[in-house]
Short mmCIF file of C-alpha atoms in Angstrom, two decimals:
data_model
loop_
_atom_site.label_atom_id
_atom_site.label_comp_id
_atom_site.label_asym_id
_atom_site.label_seq_id
_atom_site.Cartn_x
_atom_site.Cartn_y
_atom_site.Cartn_z
CA MET A 250 -9.81 32.52 -8.01
CA SER A 251 -10.48 28.78 -7.25
CA ASN A 252 -11.38 26.39 -10.36
CA THR A 253 -14.89 24.91 -9.51
CA ASN A 254 -14.55 22.65 -12.51
CA THR A 255 -11.95 20.33 -12.01
CA ASN A 256 -11.58 16.28 -12.69
CA THR A 257 -10.53 15.35 -9.23
CA LEU A 258 -11.26 11.82 -8.73
CA PRO A 259 -13.56 11.52 -5.82
CA LEU A 260 -12.66 8.96 -2.84
CA LEU A 261 -13.59 5.48 -4.23
CA GLU A 262 -14.75 2.67 -2.55
CA ALA A 263 -12.09 -0.03 -2.58
CA ASP A 264 -14.73 -3.12 -2.85
CA GLY A 265 -16.17 -2.35 0.67
CA ARG A 266 -13.15 -2.85 2.37
CA GLY A 267 -12.30 0.94 2.77
CA VAL A 268 -11.58 3.96 0.84
CA VAL A 269 -9.04 4.87 -1.41
CA PRO A 270 -7.87 8.18 -1.52
CA CYS A 271 -7.23 9.61 -5.24
CA CYS A 272 -5.42 12.64 -6.50
CA PRO A 273 -5.96 14.63 -9.28
CA PRO A 274 -4.03 14.22 -12.66
CA LEU A 275 -0.34 15.98 -12.21
CA THR A 276 -0.84 17.83 -15.16
CA GLU A 277 -4.44 19.35 -13.85
CA ARG A 278 -3.37 21.84 -10.72
CA PRO A 279 -0.98 21.39 -8.11
CA MET A 280 -1.75 19.16 -5.34
CA THR A 281 -2.59 20.22 -1.97
CA ALA A 282 -0.31 18.89 0.64
CA GLU A 283 -2.45 15.72 1.78
CA GLU A 284 -2.59 14.69 -2.04
CA ALA A 285 1.26 15.04 -2.42
CA GLU A 286 1.54 12.84 0.81
CA THR A 287 -0.84 10.13 -0.48
CA ALA A 288 1.23 10.25 -3.22
CA ALA A 289 4.46 10.15 -2.29
CA ARG A 290 3.77 7.14 0.13
CA MET A 291 2.54 5.15 -2.74
CA PHE A 292 5.55 5.86 -5.15
CA LYS A 293 7.79 5.57 -2.39
CA ALA A 294 6.38 2.22 -1.47
CA LEU A 295 7.14 1.17 -5.38
CA GLY A 296 10.31 2.77 -5.39
CA ASP A 297 12.03 -0.42 -3.88
CA PRO A 298 12.43 -3.25 -6.94
CA VAL A 299 11.48 -6.32 -4.59
CA ARG A 300 8.28 -4.32 -3.70
CA LEU A 301 7.55 -3.39 -7.47
CA ARG A 302 7.94 -7.04 -8.23
CA LEU A 303 5.63 -8.08 -5.69
CA PHE A 304 3.24 -5.44 -6.59
CA SER A 305 3.39 -6.25 -10.37
CA ALA A 306 3.07 -10.35 -9.01
CA VAL A 307 -0.24 -9.46 -7.52
CA ALA A 308 -2.00 -7.56 -9.81
CA SER A 309 -1.12 -9.39 -12.68
CA HIS A 310 -2.14 -12.67 -11.32
CA GLU A 311 -5.25 -14.34 -12.25
CA GLY A 312 -8.35 -12.85 -11.02
CA GLY A 313 -6.47 -9.93 -9.34
CA GLU A 314 -5.31 -11.64 -6.15
CA ALA A 315 -2.49 -13.95 -5.41
CA CYS A 316 -1.86 -15.90 -2.34
CA VAL A 317 1.50 -15.20 -0.63
CA CYS A 318 2.74 -18.66 -1.38
CA ASP A 319 2.58 -18.23 -5.17
CA ILE A 320 4.13 -14.71 -5.45
CA SER A 321 7.18 -15.07 -2.93
CA ASP A 322 9.97 -16.04 -4.91
CA VAL A 323 11.41 -12.64 -5.63
CA GLY A 324 15.09 -13.48 -4.16
CA VAL A 325 14.50 -12.54 -0.62
CA SER A 326 13.56 -14.74 2.52
CA GLN A 327 10.00 -14.93 3.58
CA PRO A 328 10.16 -12.69 6.60
CA THR A 329 11.80 -9.86 4.05
CA VAL A 330 8.89 -10.82 1.72
CA SER A 331 6.41 -10.25 4.38
CA HIS A 332 8.22 -7.03 5.28
CA HIS A 333 7.83 -5.69 1.61
CA LEU A 334 4.23 -6.82 1.54
CA LYS A 335 3.21 -4.93 4.92
CA LYS A 336 4.74 -1.78 3.47
CA LEU A 337 2.84 -1.99 0.78
CA LYS A 338 -0.52 -2.48 2.40
CA GLU A 339 0.60 0.37 4.71
CA ALA A 340 0.70 2.58 1.21
CA GLY A 341 -2.76 1.76 0.42
CA LEU A 342 -1.43 -0.30 -2.40
CA LEU A 343 -2.62 -3.84 -1.50
CA THR A 344 -5.25 -5.30 0.71
CA SER A 345 -5.11 -8.76 2.37
CA GLU A 346 -7.29 -11.62 3.65
CA ARG A 347 -6.46 -14.86 5.48
CA ARG A 348 -8.04 -17.46 4.38
CA GLY A 349 -6.96 -20.66 6.32
CA THR A 350 -3.40 -20.81 6.83
CA TRP A 351 -2.50 -18.45 3.85
CA VAL A 352 -2.83 -14.79 2.80
CA TYR A 353 -4.03 -13.63 0.04
CA TYR A 354 -3.44 -9.86 -1.41
CA ARG A 355 -5.38 -7.94 -4.04
CA VAL A 356 -4.84 -4.60 -5.56
CA GLU A 357 -7.76 -2.99 -5.43
CA PRO A 358 -9.10 -1.29 -9.01
CA SER A 359 -9.76 1.83 -7.63
CA VAL A 360 -5.77 2.10 -6.85
CA LEU A 361 -4.69 1.29 -10.21
CA ALA A 362 -7.09 3.51 -11.62
CA GLY A 363 -6.29 6.38 -9.24
CA MET A 364 -2.48 5.52 -9.89
CA GLY A 365 -3.33 5.83 -13.87
CA ARG A 366 -5.09 9.05 -13.51
CA LEU A 367 -2.63 10.69 -11.68
CA LEU A 368 0.15 9.90 -14.29
CA GLU A 369 -2.42 11.02 -16.98
CA PRO A 370 -1.09 13.41 -19.42
CA SER A 371 -3.62 16.54 -20.16
CA THR A 372 -6.10 16.75 -23.07
CA PRO A 373 -6.45 19.60 -25.11
CA GLU A 374 -9.94 21.11 -24.64
CA GLY A 375 -12.43 19.63 -26.47
CA SER A 376 -10.99 16.17 -26.73
CA ARG A 377 -12.48 14.49 -23.82
#
Protein backbone atom coordinates (compact mmCIF):
# COMPACT_ATOMS: atom_id res chain seq x y z
CA MET A 1 0.00 0.00 0.00
CA SER A 2 1.50 3.34 -0.98
CA ASN A 3 1.42 6.39 1.22
CA THR A 4 -0.22 9.22 -0.71
CA ASN A 5 0.30 11.70 2.12
CA THR A 6 4.03 12.26 1.72
CA ASN A 7 6.06 15.43 2.11
CA THR A 8 8.14 14.92 -1.01
CA LEU A 9 9.45 18.17 -2.36
CA PRO A 10 8.20 18.95 -5.85
CA LEU A 11 10.47 19.93 -8.69
CA LEU A 12 11.44 23.52 -7.98
CA GLU A 13 12.13 26.18 -10.53
CA ALA A 14 15.73 27.29 -10.26
CA ASP A 15 15.28 31.00 -10.86
CA GLY A 16 13.98 30.40 -14.37
CA ARG A 17 17.23 28.73 -15.50
CA GLY A 18 16.10 25.14 -15.17
CA VAL A 19 14.58 22.67 -12.77
CA VAL A 20 16.30 21.29 -9.69
CA PRO A 21 15.05 17.85 -8.64
CA CYS A 22 14.57 17.37 -4.93
CA CYS A 23 14.28 14.30 -2.80
CA PRO A 24 12.18 13.42 0.24
CA PRO A 25 13.73 13.57 3.70
CA LEU A 26 15.78 10.43 4.38
CA THR A 27 13.60 9.65 7.39
CA GLU A 28 10.33 9.86 5.47
CA ARG A 29 10.51 6.84 3.16
CA PRO A 30 13.04 4.86 1.17
CA MET A 31 14.32 6.74 -1.86
CA THR A 32 13.56 5.65 -5.37
CA ALA A 33 16.52 4.69 -7.54
CA GLU A 34 16.26 8.01 -9.41
CA GLU A 35 16.16 10.05 -6.19
CA ALA A 36 19.17 8.15 -4.85
CA GLU A 37 21.12 8.81 -8.07
CA THR A 38 20.37 12.53 -7.83
CA ALA A 39 21.33 12.80 -4.16
CA ALA A 40 24.44 10.66 -4.61
CA ARG A 41 25.63 12.84 -7.49
CA MET A 42 25.30 15.94 -5.31
CA PHE A 43 27.01 14.41 -2.29
CA LYS A 44 29.75 12.87 -4.42
CA ALA A 45 30.52 16.30 -5.87
CA LEU A 46 30.70 17.74 -2.35
CA GLY A 47 32.87 14.84 -1.14
CA ASP A 48 36.00 16.53 -2.47
CA PRO A 49 37.47 19.13 -0.07
CA VAL A 50 38.31 21.61 -2.85
CA ARG A 51 34.80 21.36 -4.29
CA LEU A 52 33.26 21.77 -0.87
CA ARG A 53 35.36 24.90 -0.30
CA LEU A 54 34.35 26.31 -3.68
CA PHE A 55 30.68 25.53 -3.06
CA SER A 56 30.90 27.17 0.36
CA ALA A 57 32.67 30.21 -1.10
CA VAL A 58 29.91 30.71 -3.64
CA ALA A 59 27.06 30.01 -1.21
CA SER A 60 28.42 32.37 1.44
CA HIS A 61 29.45 35.14 -0.96
CA GLU A 62 27.52 38.39 -0.71
CA GLY A 63 24.45 38.24 -2.91
CA GLY A 64 24.67 34.45 -3.24
CA GLU A 65 26.89 34.57 -6.29
CA ALA A 66 30.60 34.93 -6.85
CA CYS A 67 32.93 35.72 -9.71
CA VAL A 68 35.45 32.98 -10.35
CA CYS A 69 38.08 35.67 -9.75
CA ASP A 70 36.87 35.96 -6.12
CA ILE A 71 36.84 32.27 -5.22
CA SER A 72 39.81 30.71 -6.99
CA ASP A 73 42.22 30.93 -4.05
CA VAL A 74 41.72 27.39 -2.74
CA GLY A 75 45.26 26.11 -3.07
CA VAL A 76 45.05 24.58 -6.54
CA SER A 77 45.77 25.88 -10.04
CA GLN A 78 43.17 27.80 -12.07
CA PRO A 79 42.59 24.89 -14.48
CA THR A 80 41.90 22.65 -11.46
CA VAL A 81 39.47 25.23 -10.04
CA SER A 82 37.67 25.26 -13.40
CA HIS A 83 37.50 21.46 -13.38
CA HIS A 84 35.98 21.40 -9.89
CA LEU A 85 33.47 24.15 -10.73
CA LYS A 86 32.44 22.15 -13.80
CA LYS A 87 31.85 19.07 -11.62
CA LEU A 88 29.71 21.12 -9.23
CA LYS A 89 27.66 22.41 -12.18
CA GLU A 90 27.25 18.89 -13.60
CA ALA A 91 25.93 17.74 -10.22
CA GLY A 92 23.32 20.50 -10.30
CA LEU A 93 24.82 22.37 -7.36
CA LEU A 94 25.89 25.53 -9.21
CA THR A 95 24.73 27.58 -12.15
CA SER A 96 26.95 30.02 -14.02
CA GLU A 97 26.69 33.08 -16.18
CA ARG A 98 29.40 34.71 -18.28
CA ARG A 99 29.62 38.48 -17.94
CA GLY A 100 32.31 39.91 -20.14
CA THR A 101 35.51 38.00 -19.45
CA TRP A 102 34.41 36.62 -16.06
CA VAL A 103 32.12 33.77 -15.10
CA TYR A 104 29.83 34.22 -12.10
CA TYR A 105 28.60 31.21 -10.12
CA ARG A 106 25.45 30.93 -8.06
CA VAL A 107 24.00 28.36 -5.70
CA GLU A 108 20.29 28.32 -6.37
CA PRO A 109 18.19 28.66 -3.19
CA SER A 110 16.16 25.63 -4.26
CA VAL A 111 19.33 23.50 -4.21
CA LEU A 112 20.16 24.49 -0.63
CA ALA A 113 16.53 24.06 0.43
CA GLY A 114 16.36 20.62 -1.20
CA MET A 115 19.61 19.46 0.40
CA GLY A 116 18.52 20.76 3.79
CA ARG A 117 15.15 19.06 3.45
CA LEU A 118 16.84 15.78 2.51
CA LEU A 119 18.80 15.77 5.77
CA GLU A 120 15.99 17.08 7.93
CA PRO A 121 15.25 14.82 10.91
CA SER A 122 11.77 13.41 11.23
CA THR A 123 9.36 15.18 13.53
CA PRO A 124 6.69 13.49 15.63
CA GLU A 125 3.18 13.70 14.15
CA GLY A 126 1.37 16.86 15.15
CA SER A 127 4.50 18.91 15.82
CA ARG A 128 4.76 20.32 12.29
